[in-house]
Structure formats: C-alpha cells, structure tokens
C-alpha cells in the first residue's frame, strides 16, 4: 500500500507567540478527495502533517521527519507565504530520498510563474483547483501510466526539464463531490484555532490583481442545508471561530436565507465568524442579520478612492458605498478590516493620502489596513504588468517596486504617511524572541568564544538545529575580537536552517563600533532570500533574520549611543531592566526594554501597558506569552 503525505506550511509569523493562521484546509481536502465514499482511490493511504508540527519544527527537524516516515509521495500546497520554504524542503527531501515522488500545487503553480517552474526538486506540478485532476493524477501514478494526457499537470521528463502543462481543465465540479476534511478526520477542529471552511468557490468579480478570476468565474456553492449541516458538525466538535474563505461571501444566491440559517444554528452565540464582503447590496437589514448570525469581523475592500483606478483594475464600486456599509456594520458592533492597496495602476501618492483622509473623515481610521500591491501569478495584472509599466519582485512576495506614478521612495513614503495620519504602525513588527533558556526547548542557543566554554564541534552538535523561531545569543567580551567568528556562526546557522526565524542577539559590554554593526547588517542583508526577509525590505527591516543588541540598564554611554539613532536602523536595541526599575519608566518615551525576572507586581504590569506595547519584551516565557496574548492581542482567535 502506497503512502502520500501532505505538507501545507503556515504563514510565518513575525513573533514567537504570534498566530500562524495554520489550518491546512487545502492539504486535508486533497487527502479527503482520495477517500471519496462513492469512488475511493485504491492502494493509497493519505495523511497530513499536523499544524502542531508545522508550527513548531525548524527546517532540519521537518525534513528529518518526512524522510524518516518515508512516504512514497509528498504533496506540497504552495502559497505566497510558504512557496520558498516548501520548495527548499522538497529539494532537501529529494536529495536524501530520491525515490519519493514530490508533487506541488496551489495558487503559486501557474504557467506565468517562472520562479516556481524554474526550480527543481519536485517531480510533478498541478495547476488550478485540484481535486478532480488530482484523483486522475494519482490513479495514473499508482498504475504507472503516462502523465502526458493528464489535465492541468506538468511532469519532470527524463532530461530533467518540466513538460508543458496538460490541457487546461476548468474547475466546474460540484463542491458536494468530495467529503469535508473535517468529517474524514484529516483536519481536526481545534478550539484554540480558527476553523477555516469554504461554502463557495469561484468569484463573479474580475479584479485584475486577484487570482480568483483565473481560478474559477462560475460560482459553485454548498447549498444551505449542506452548509448548515457542516457548521453544526463543526460546532459539536468545539469550533469557536469560523473563517469563511469564500472569495466574496455575499455573492452566494439566497444570502439572506443563508444568514438566517446560520443564526439559528448559532443562536447561543458559541461561535464567532469572519468573512469578506462586497459593499454592493449590503443593507441595514443585512448588517443586522450578519451580527445575529455571529459575525464579529468583516473585511471590506475599498482598494482605492480613485474611481478611475477601480475601473482600470476592474474592481469598480463606490468608495462612498464602502464607507456607508462600513458604518452600518460598525453600528452593529462588528469590527472591520478596510483595505487600501498602495501602487495600483493609475493611482498616485495623492490618491493614497486622499484615501486615508477619506476613512478618517468617516470615522473609520481604526480599521484601515494599507499595504503595497503584490503582482501575483495567475492574475490579469501579472499578464499586463509590462504594458502597465509595473516593476515587481520576481519571487514572493512579488511586491511592487515601481510604477509609472510611484517611485520606490514614494511607495515607502506612502506607507509612512498613512501611519502618521492613522497614528499606528501598519506592518507587522519584527518582535524578537529574547526569553531565557527552558528545559526541553530547542529554541535558544548560547554561544561563547571557542577558548572559553565550547569545543569546535559545538555548532554542529548544538546550534545547527532549532525550532521554527529561535534565538542565538553571542556572549563576547569583545565584539572587535570575536566579530569574524560570530559572523561565521551566523552564516552557518542561516545555511543550516534558512527559513527559520532567527534572532541573533549580542549582549553588549561596550558600545559597538559602526563598522562592526555595518558588517553584521551587511551579512544579514546578503541573506535576504525568503518571503519573510523581503516582506519589509522596503522599510529596511528583516522579519526572518534579526540583529538584536541588549545593553545593561543605567549606562550613560549606551543611552548616548541609543539617542544617536535616526530611526532607520535595521537592528534592534533593548535596554535590560529589572522589575524594580519599571516604576521609573516614562510612558512618553519610545525606547525598547527587555524586562528581566519572573516576578512583576500588578502596578508595574499596568505601568508597562502605558508604554508602546511593541517596545516591551520579557526574559520570562510566562510574561512574554501573557503580554503577547493579553496586550498585543496575538493568538488564533
């Protein structure tokens, strides 16, 4: 009996305790489609690597696990945020176990994505919605048949090159053809995580920046009875938050009746819900029904206040209608996410300024999320990028670099301008992991110069292998003396686990020299080879590999050094303070503090909350987790 293992890696969070949104719905759906009651695929046993493992395992441990279990097939679901790491893991698995056949699929697998198609390490690529095609593919593989006529599939030929994709097959199969992965057991409901589900596939909108129009333009829905049966089942299994992945939630037929049915099954309010809507057609009556059904968060895409831009990108719609509906929903007590995209064709920096003012004038500023455009594979915008004069990153996140109306500086400054007006940071902050060592936790490593506490094999025995987010502390009496050795360890560590989030921490005994800092910065900058490292590159930050300095409290020389910063540094600097010092902190300052110790008085905890919460971190894991969950609002729900 052959085995196929599915791996769907999560969104890499910027912080140790941040939520990953890790629900492998696509991977579990593929596993489930092989077990369709009407026509199960014989001779194959599917399994999905659990979210608990993909949340925690570093690169080496994840590769070891796959190789040790030795499946006959490994299937990888590729998304914007996990493509590079997935392809790296595929390549490393293939080196060690060449007999494993590796399959890739997902929205990143498209004929217009030369980055993915140019990579090796996998055997088969599947484009489009996969269930029907995937079943045909697996039958062919199990029967050792030719893949030449399998729709939507490209395969590795004997010469090592990838074949063209097979005949395109539109996604038109009913959603009832295959069982929900929640009912087959391939995806478990975890009350501590959101529960993702699809009740609609396809989208009637034609937005040029979105993948969905290519994926499927025909709406295919689970009918109300089937959907309510599924929601009831999820509720019985303990689901607390339902996240509907339907591309436009209110485009489904019979939407009013659908909300009434959800309200009935959720009459006790046990579950909260999230979905993305178009503002068109939303009335006060519908807003009330959404609230009664349990929706406490709704996303509305304004995208631009320039109506000519909205026409150009085929979004259409009215900014004033979006604001009207946003107020309706807010009036029902529903939290909002209001999208504004920076860099759309036709927009200018003035349009971004007008957009932020538009939201503020309508009292909606607290819900705005403004972010630079990504030119995604499989979209009309990618196809027309050259004609539109769009310059973008060729690898994830495919972030826009320049347009005819936005220079790179204008794109960056538009984000900063929006933050100034909204009085908050819009991007995720690269919060370092600075906690003490804990038993049985492979997430903090302490390095000392070789002539003090360690042998030459220390790196390979201890530092080489860690968890998904980890820290390496360099304890040196002289950065000048040990810098080259430290840089060597940093380089080896990144080479060993290139897609782990790593904080490289240097406790300081003296103010470092500028050339010492710049050499470390340059090293990390040269290793920006991942989605997470490049996501905030436009603002000089690195979410994957962070350089952190920690200095002892109360030292004038360090304070003077800190005061010289311009705010554009790519490294972080924390002053280590003790609980008895907390009462002396000024809530008006904007410095970064590492709070030591396991005991913090209630009054001091409350004082810390008056500071910018992102500037406070803790050596205690208990306090760091409590701060992350209660103050920063991290967590899955």
XYZ file of C-alpha atoms in Angstrom:
637
model
C 0.000 0.000 0.000
C 1.479 3.346 -1.092
C 1.580 6.348 1.252
C 1.130 10.002 0.363
C 1.931 12.702 2.875
C 0.669 16.272 2.502
C 2.534 19.315 3.787
C 0.961 22.783 3.930
C 3.230 25.258 5.694
C 1.687 28.191 7.590
C 2.100 31.928 7.320
C 5.437 32.587 9.077
C 4.646 34.889 11.997
C 6.942 37.781 12.948
C 6.966 36.781 16.621
C 7.338 33.674 18.728
C 3.825 33.710 20.189
C 2.018 35.243 17.195
C -0.731 33.319 15.417
C 0.192 31.453 12.246
C -3.274 31.029 10.769
C -2.219 27.414 10.378
C -5.206 25.447 9.106
C -4.111 23.108 6.267
C -7.510 23.055 4.561
C -6.138 22.570 1.040
C -3.837 19.703 2.011
C -6.571 17.999 4.040
C -9.102 18.450 1.216
C -6.760 16.664 -1.189
C -6.261 13.849 1.308
C -10.032 13.587 1.700
C -10.781 13.565 -2.020
C -8.819 10.324 -2.318
C -11.247 8.747 0.146
C -14.497 9.761 -1.571
C -17.152 7.270 -0.451
C -18.527 6.957 -3.982
C -15.165 6.223 -5.631
C -12.202 5.890 -3.244
C -8.753 5.600 -4.807
C -7.483 2.117 -4.043
C -3.909 1.387 -2.978
C -3.058 4.726 -1.340
C -3.054 5.883 2.297
C -3.132 9.697 2.689
C -2.025 11.677 5.743
C -1.489 15.357 6.585
C 1.387 16.671 8.686
C -0.278 18.292 11.688
C -0.410 22.047 12.325
C 1.245 21.474 15.697
C 4.310 20.106 13.899
C 4.417 22.677 11.101
C 4.016 25.464 13.671
C 6.997 24.350 15.716
C 9.512 22.311 13.716
C 12.563 24.001 12.256
C 13.816 23.245 8.760
C 16.064 20.338 9.720
C 13.583 18.607 12.033
C 10.784 18.922 9.483
C 12.948 17.415 6.740
C 14.093 14.654 9.112
C 10.517 13.808 9.985
C 9.453 13.441 6.357
C 12.498 11.371 5.427
C 12.133 9.134 8.464
C 8.472 8.392 7.709
C 9.414 7.783 4.074
C 6.175 8.316 2.145
C 6.001 7.199 -1.476
C 4.586 10.595 -2.427
C 4.904 14.032 -0.845
C 2.352 16.705 -1.786
C 3.088 20.388 -1.116
C 0.478 23.170 -1.172
C 2.204 26.357 -2.353
C 1.016 29.781 -1.283
C 2.599 33.233 -1.398
C 3.974 32.896 2.139
C 5.319 29.327 2.039
C 6.493 28.721 -1.539
C 10.212 29.227 -0.981
C 10.380 27.130 2.163
C 8.236 24.396 0.607
C 10.488 24.177 -2.451
C 13.570 24.126 -0.208
C 12.150 21.251 1.844
C 11.214 19.403 -1.353
C 14.756 19.752 -2.659
C 16.337 18.569 0.612
C 13.956 15.608 0.901
C 14.712 14.665 -2.689
C 18.464 14.707 -2.006
C 18.092 12.255 0.852
C 15.237 10.111 -0.513
C 15.311 10.344 -4.338
C 12.644 7.656 -4.616
C 9.972 9.892 -3.049
C 7.855 11.450 -5.798
C 7.175 15.083 -4.933
C 4.070 16.903 -6.152
C 3.365 20.638 -5.908
C 0.125 22.555 -6.366
C -1.721 25.634 -5.191
C -2.161 29.200 -6.490
C 1.602 29.648 -6.966
C 1.737 26.876 -9.555
C 0.950 28.640 -12.823
C 2.333 28.824 -16.328
C 3.180 32.501 -15.724
C 5.302 31.863 -12.629
C 8.818 31.237 -13.977
C 10.215 31.272 -10.457
C 8.360 28.110 -9.391
C 8.595 26.378 -12.760
C 12.323 27.086 -12.897
C 13.008 25.337 -9.588
C 13.938 21.686 -9.372
C 13.454 19.234 -6.510
C 9.896 18.258 -7.421
C 8.549 15.785 -9.969
C 5.025 16.953 -10.784
C 3.226 20.318 -10.810
C -0.565 20.639 -10.721
C -2.310 23.909 -11.580
C -5.837 25.080 -10.772
C -8.352 23.565 -8.383
C -7.004 20.104 -7.915
C -9.497 17.577 -6.543
C -10.706 16.031 -9.827
C -7.371 16.359 -11.616
C -5.534 15.135 -8.549
C -7.560 11.933 -8.444
C -6.791 11.293 -12.135
C -3.128 12.005 -11.465
C -2.909 9.607 -8.527
C -4.641 6.845 -10.476
C -2.096 7.276 -13.270
C 0.833 7.273 -10.820
C -0.385 4.200 -8.958
C -0.955 2.359 -12.252
C 2.420 3.598 -13.570
C 0.712 5.158 -16.588
C 1.916 8.050 -18.710
C 1.081 11.534 -17.397
C 1.101 13.025 -20.877
C -2.695 13.326 -21.119
C -3.490 14.259 -17.516
C -5.201 17.656 -17.465
C -3.509 20.626 -15.721
C -0.394 18.571 -14.915
C 3.260 19.169 -15.832
C 5.832 16.497 -15.055
C 9.597 16.147 -14.884
C 10.916 14.461 -18.048
C 13.910 12.155 -18.208
C 16.127 15.039 -19.286
C 15.277 16.871 -16.051
C 13.145 19.551 -17.707
C 9.496 20.151 -16.880
C 6.946 19.260 -19.538
C 4.276 21.760 -20.630
C 1.064 21.618 -18.614
C -1.599 19.265 -19.899
C -4.823 20.515 -21.458
C -6.370 23.153 -19.133
C -9.447 21.880 -17.366
C -11.838 24.433 -15.847
C -12.954 23.926 -12.271
C -16.625 23.069 -12.592
C -17.166 20.102 -10.306
C -19.822 20.398 -7.575
C -18.497 21.004 -4.076
C -20.548 18.019 -2.942
C -18.380 15.633 -4.973
C -15.939 15.207 -2.117
C -16.294 14.981 1.670
C -15.201 17.742 4.011
C -11.794 17.020 5.578
C -13.387 17.781 8.943
C -15.646 14.750 8.514
C -12.933 12.404 7.225
C -10.634 13.251 10.127
C -7.807 14.660 8.006
C -8.422 18.074 9.568
C -9.283 18.358 13.251
C -11.206 21.188 14.879
C -9.046 22.906 17.473
C -10.982 25.328 19.708
C -7.783 27.332 20.169
C -7.500 27.948 16.418
C -9.802 29.432 13.837
C -11.736 26.908 11.763
C -11.496 27.543 8.016
C -14.207 26.459 5.598
C -15.352 27.027 2.029
C -19.021 27.184 1.095
C -18.418 28.841 -2.286
C -15.752 28.544 -4.943
C -15.469 30.950 -7.818
C -15.959 34.703 -7.984
C -18.133 36.920 -10.186
C -15.749 39.868 -9.786
C -12.928 40.359 -12.282
C -10.376 42.281 -10.182
C -7.130 42.185 -12.162
C -4.902 41.882 -9.073
C -6.720 38.792 -7.753
C -6.101 35.143 -8.621
C -9.721 34.035 -8.352
C -10.979 35.170 -11.812
C -8.495 32.771 -13.432
C -9.176 30.017 -10.929
C -12.935 29.981 -11.461
C -15.517 32.515 -12.601
C -18.528 30.279 -12.012
C -19.982 30.225 -8.514
C -20.257 26.730 -7.092
C -21.876 26.539 -3.689
C -22.738 24.137 -0.970
C -26.472 24.588 -0.608
C -27.839 25.964 2.654
C -28.845 22.587 4.055
C -25.417 21.055 3.431
C -23.590 24.094 4.769
C -25.649 24.226 7.953
C -25.062 20.524 8.483
C -21.318 21.151 8.207
C -21.425 24.189 10.539
C -23.442 22.204 13.094
C -20.873 19.437 12.913
C -18.028 21.908 13.438
C -19.848 23.433 16.409
C -20.262 19.994 18.003
C -16.528 19.438 17.550
C -15.805 22.625 19.527
C -15.243 25.258 16.830
C -15.215 28.771 18.282
C -14.379 30.967 15.280
C -15.401 30.163 11.706
C -13.431 31.821 8.921
C -15.255 31.662 5.598
C -12.760 31.551 2.734
C -15.466 32.264 0.142
C -13.939 34.940 -2.125
C -16.998 37.209 -1.867
C -19.247 35.949 0.890
C -22.398 37.860 -0.056
C -22.328 36.850 -3.725
C -23.841 33.450 -2.995
C -27.509 33.044 -4.051
C -30.075 33.254 -1.245
C -27.696 35.138 1.047
C -30.447 36.438 3.366
C -31.793 32.951 3.966
C -28.272 31.644 4.438
C -27.638 34.141 7.261
C -30.963 33.224 8.887
C -29.963 29.567 8.886
C -26.558 30.320 10.416
C -28.208 32.483 13.092
C -30.447 29.587 14.018
C -27.652 27.062 14.437
C -25.555 29.665 16.312
C -28.392 31.042 18.425
C -26.373 30.531 21.614
C -23.541 32.680 20.232
C -20.954 29.947 20.839
C -19.186 30.746 17.570
C -17.893 33.994 16.117
C -17.368 34.386 12.385
C -15.331 36.240 9.780
C -15.868 36.776 6.046
C -15.046 39.187 3.219
C -17.919 41.108 1.596
C -18.521 43.431 -1.302
C -20.389 46.533 -0.133
C -22.866 46.411 -3.011
C -26.200 45.067 -1.859
C -25.490 45.311 1.871
C -28.451 46.953 3.625
C -29.098 47.830 7.281
C -31.302 44.720 7.484
C -28.480 42.557 6.148
C -25.984 44.121 8.569
C -28.268 43.156 11.446
C -28.544 39.611 10.135
C -24.768 39.327 9.956
C -24.500 40.359 13.591
C -27.248 37.919 14.661
C -25.529 35.102 12.795
C -22.373 35.701 14.853
C -20.148 37.730 12.536
C -17.917 39.888 14.698
C -15.359 40.754 11.967
C -15.904 41.657 8.326
C -13.401 42.639 5.640
C -14.387 45.239 3.040
C -12.056 46.084 0.193
C -12.048 49.739 -0.794
C -8.640 49.323 -2.527
C -8.640 52.918 -3.888
C -10.631 56.146 -3.650
C -9.854 56.870 -7.291
C -12.884 55.556 -9.174
C -10.970 55.592 -12.469
C -8.398 53.271 -10.864
C -11.193 51.000 -9.655
C -12.466 50.747 -13.230
C -8.959 50.171 -14.567
C -8.370 47.199 -12.255
C -11.978 46.011 -12.788
C -12.815 46.366 -9.133
C -15.480 49.011 -9.813
C -17.708 50.068 -6.911
C -18.033 53.312 -4.974
C -15.837 54.456 -2.074
C -18.850 56.211 -0.567
C -20.842 52.976 -0.643
C -17.977 51.186 1.142
C -17.975 53.875 3.846
C -21.762 53.685 4.174
C -21.714 49.913 4.632
C -18.727 50.083 6.987
C -20.707 52.426 9.248
C -23.703 50.094 9.126
C -21.585 47.134 10.203
C -19.753 49.129 12.870
C -23.130 50.242 14.196
C -23.959 46.578 14.742
C -20.795 46.175 16.821
C -18.878 44.371 14.076
C -15.123 45.005 13.790
C -13.815 45.765 10.334
C -10.817 45.372 8.063
C -10.822 48.084 5.402
C -8.296 47.532 2.623
C -6.336 50.188 0.748
C -3.761 48.976 -1.803
C -0.708 51.147 -2.451
C 0.629 51.133 -6.020
C -2.383 50.138 -8.135
C -2.077 51.131 -11.805
C -3.449 54.639 -12.210
C -3.126 55.595 -8.550
C -0.696 58.224 -7.288
C 0.650 59.067 -3.836
C -2.036 61.771 -3.683
C -4.708 59.067 -4.020
C -3.274 57.244 -1.005
C -3.350 60.467 1.002
C -6.947 61.086 -0.092
C -7.829 57.504 0.802
C -6.554 57.786 4.360
C -8.275 61.140 4.830
C -11.464 59.615 3.392
C -11.500 56.912 6.053
C -10.637 59.373 8.822
C -13.381 61.774 7.770
C -15.872 58.918 8.021
C -14.605 57.885 11.461
C -13.217 54.581 10.149
C -9.466 55.109 10.601
C -9.015 52.479 13.310
C -9.846 49.674 10.853
C -7.721 50.670 7.857
C -5.037 48.326 6.585
C -2.930 49.866 3.808
C -0.286 47.778 2.071
C 1.782 47.757 -1.146
C 0.470 45.857 -4.153
C 1.689 42.333 -4.917
C 1.635 41.304 -8.605
C 0.520 37.708 -8.144
C 0.997 34.789 -10.538
C -2.132 33.802 -12.406
C -3.631 37.302 -12.391
C -4.542 39.588 -15.283
C -2.327 42.226 -13.705
C 0.703 39.907 -13.960
C -0.110 39.312 -17.635
C -0.325 43.058 -18.349
C 2.467 44.157 -15.991
C 4.908 45.214 -18.726
C 2.219 47.146 -20.579
C 1.246 48.891 -17.334
C 4.880 49.696 -16.534
C 4.846 47.684 -13.299
C 8.175 46.588 -11.835
C 7.849 43.919 -9.138
C 9.855 41.317 -7.260
C 10.182 38.102 -9.326
C 9.869 35.970 -6.166
C 7.459 36.097 -3.196
C 6.006 38.409 -2.054
C 6.054 39.751 -5.658
C 5.875 43.198 -4.066
C 5.579 46.183 -6.378
C 8.881 48.058 -6.693
C 7.963 50.855 -9.061
C 5.097 52.057 -11.276
C 4.796 54.972 -13.729
C 3.337 57.035 -10.858
C 5.188 55.578 -7.837
C 8.935 55.595 -7.340
C 10.313 53.104 -4.784
C 10.678 56.021 -2.353
C 7.073 57.136 -2.942
C 5.762 53.626 -2.237
C 7.641 53.518 1.063
C 6.725 57.090 1.989
C 3.039 56.405 1.311
C 3.123 53.711 3.988
C 4.863 56.043 6.424
C 2.444 58.867 5.606
C -0.527 56.594 6.246
C 0.993 55.535 9.569
C 1.480 59.159 10.596
C -2.146 60.002 9.854
C -3.512 56.849 11.486
C -1.080 57.145 14.430
C -0.130 53.465 14.350
C 2.155 51.068 12.555
C 0.527 49.217 9.648
C 3.099 46.469 9.110
C 3.851 43.632 11.484
C 6.695 44.426 13.867
C 9.696 42.049 13.962
C 9.343 41.234 17.653
C 12.426 39.315 18.803
C 12.409 36.214 20.990
C 14.566 37.161 23.986
C 13.394 34.665 26.605
C 15.642 32.636 28.883
C 16.614 29.025 28.222
C 13.924 26.473 29.134
C 14.219 22.696 29.604
C 13.389 20.609 26.532
C 13.004 23.713 24.355
C 15.301 23.802 21.353
C 14.702 27.496 20.701
C 17.538 29.370 22.440
C 21.262 28.794 21.992
C 24.143 30.462 23.856
C 27.446 30.812 22.046
C 30.795 31.591 23.709
C 34.216 32.111 22.140
C 35.902 28.774 21.491
C 38.616 29.327 24.098
C 36.052 29.574 26.905
C 33.184 27.116 27.101
C 32.817 25.126 23.943
C 34.545 22.710 21.591
C 34.917 23.141 17.851
C 32.020 20.735 17.321
C 29.636 22.900 19.357
C 27.898 24.321 16.319
C 27.026 21.015 14.653
C 26.074 19.391 17.943
C 24.034 22.216 19.463
C 23.353 25.346 17.420
C 22.725 23.841 13.988
C 19.198 22.555 14.638
C 16.341 24.508 16.250
C 12.628 25.313 16.221
C 10.708 27.446 13.729
C 11.520 30.605 15.737
C 14.734 30.621 17.746
C 17.434 32.886 19.098
C 21.225 32.623 19.167
C 22.971 34.661 21.887
C 26.610 35.616 21.379
C 28.342 36.159 24.715
C 31.528 38.027 23.975
C 33.803 40.276 26.000
C 34.954 41.957 22.801
C 32.899 42.255 19.642
C 36.006 43.603 17.929
C 37.924 40.430 18.752
C 35.141 37.894 18.114
C 33.201 39.556 15.277
C 34.530 37.379 12.476
C 33.852 34.202 14.433
C 30.346 35.451 15.246
C 29.727 36.222 11.578
C 30.892 32.719 10.666
C 28.396 31.179 13.093
C 25.583 33.405 11.776
C 26.338 32.375 8.203
C 26.474 28.686 9.097
C 23.245 28.933 11.040
C 21.355 30.568 8.159
C 22.741 27.996 5.721
C 21.661 25.191 8.056
C 18.096 26.476 8.550
C 17.467 29.263 6.020
C 13.721 29.531 6.593
C 13.642 29.545 10.382
C 13.022 32.880 12.067
C 16.232 33.596 13.974
C 17.146 36.419 16.334
C 20.898 36.921 16.555
C 21.391 38.557 19.949
C 24.543 40.242 21.247
C 24.588 41.332 24.910
C 26.865 44.380 24.992
C 29.589 45.265 27.471
C 30.709 48.271 25.435
C 29.265 50.430 22.679
C 29.901 48.661 19.348
C 31.801 50.387 16.564
C 29.900 51.494 13.472
C 31.926 49.276 11.148
C 31.234 46.257 13.381
C 27.493 46.863 13.206
C 27.512 47.510 9.457
C 29.416 44.293 8.744
C 26.786 42.305 10.655
C 23.961 44.190 8.903
C 25.519 43.592 5.500
C 25.824 39.890 6.198
C 22.140 39.567 7.077
C 21.150 41.734 4.131
C 23.050 39.414 1.783
C 20.914 36.520 3.064
C 17.536 38.082 2.184
C 16.391 35.048 0.211
C 12.938 34.424 1.646
C 9.427 35.807 1.618
C 9.675 36.787 5.269
C 13.039 38.511 4.838
C 11.819 40.508 1.832
C 8.337 41.427 3.055
C 9.522 44.595 4.835
C 12.704 45.158 2.876
C 11.266 48.423 1.560
C 11.403 49.818 5.094
C 14.822 48.344 5.878
C 13.531 45.580 8.168
C 14.063 41.839 8.112
C 11.362 39.631 9.595
C 13.377 36.431 9.078
C 16.857 37.134 10.482
C 17.080 39.914 13.062
C 20.116 41.534 14.673
C 19.458 42.495 18.317
C 21.711 44.276 20.796
C 20.986 44.189 24.537
C 22.752 46.572 26.910
C 22.737 46.773 30.720
C 20.465 49.337 32.334
C 21.528 52.708 33.614
C 24.660 53.247 31.497
C 25.123 56.769 30.120
C 27.382 55.618 27.284
C 24.690 53.284 25.959
C 21.968 55.896 26.393
C 24.013 58.388 24.385
C 24.554 55.774 21.695
C 20.843 54.981 21.587
C 19.973 58.684 21.384
C 22.069 58.961 18.221
C 19.791 56.620 16.251
C 17.941 58.015 13.229
C 15.065 55.522 13.251
C 16.231 53.906 10.016
C 18.461 51.269 11.616
C 17.904 47.659 10.575
C 18.868 46.348 14.024
C 17.025 46.438 17.348
C 18.443 47.709 20.653
C 16.984 46.796 24.038
C 17.928 48.048 27.474
C 17.718 45.245 30.005
C 15.807 46.429 33.076
C 14.749 44.769 36.312
C 11.245 44.838 37.827
C 12.224 47.411 40.478
C 13.121 49.820 37.667
C 9.725 49.696 35.947
C 8.228 52.421 38.156
C 10.903 54.855 36.914
C 10.000 54.467 33.210
C 8.429 57.386 31.386
C 5.307 56.378 29.391
C 6.157 59.131 26.918
C 9.449 57.582 25.820
C 9.801 55.258 22.844
C 12.760 53.154 23.903
C 12.871 49.353 23.862
C 13.125 47.406 27.121
C 13.873 43.786 27.994
C 12.299 43.121 31.388
C 14.159 40.503 33.461
C 12.815 38.270 36.181
C 9.857 36.038 36.926
C 8.046 38.391 39.323
C 6.296 41.594 38.243
C 3.912 43.472 40.532
C 0.424 44.257 39.257
C 1.043 48.019 39.435
C 4.222 47.636 37.379
C 2.431 45.492 34.818
C -0.180 48.225 34.432
C 2.543 50.849 34.067
C 4.219 48.833 31.300
C 0.906 48.784 29.430
C 1.050 52.578 29.224
C 4.152 52.336 27.035
C 4.151 51.339 23.387
C 3.440 47.598 23.803
C 5.759 46.594 20.954
C 8.728 48.127 22.790
C 8.414 45.789 25.795
C 9.588 42.187 25.865
C 10.485 39.776 28.653
C 13.117 37.204 29.601
C 10.335 35.191 31.270
C 8.390 32.952 28.896
C 5.288 33.215 31.054
C 5.318 37.013 30.996
C 6.182 37.153 27.276
C 3.270 34.873 26.409
C 0.893 36.766 28.700
C 1.961 40.094 27.147
C 1.644 38.707 23.625
C -1.838 37.356 24.203
C -3.396 39.915 26.528
C -1.724 43.164 25.463
C -0.637 42.645 21.856
C -3.690 40.541 21.021
C -1.811 37.630 19.464
C -3.442 34.241 19.353
C -5.547 32.324 16.895
C -8.966 33.704 17.809
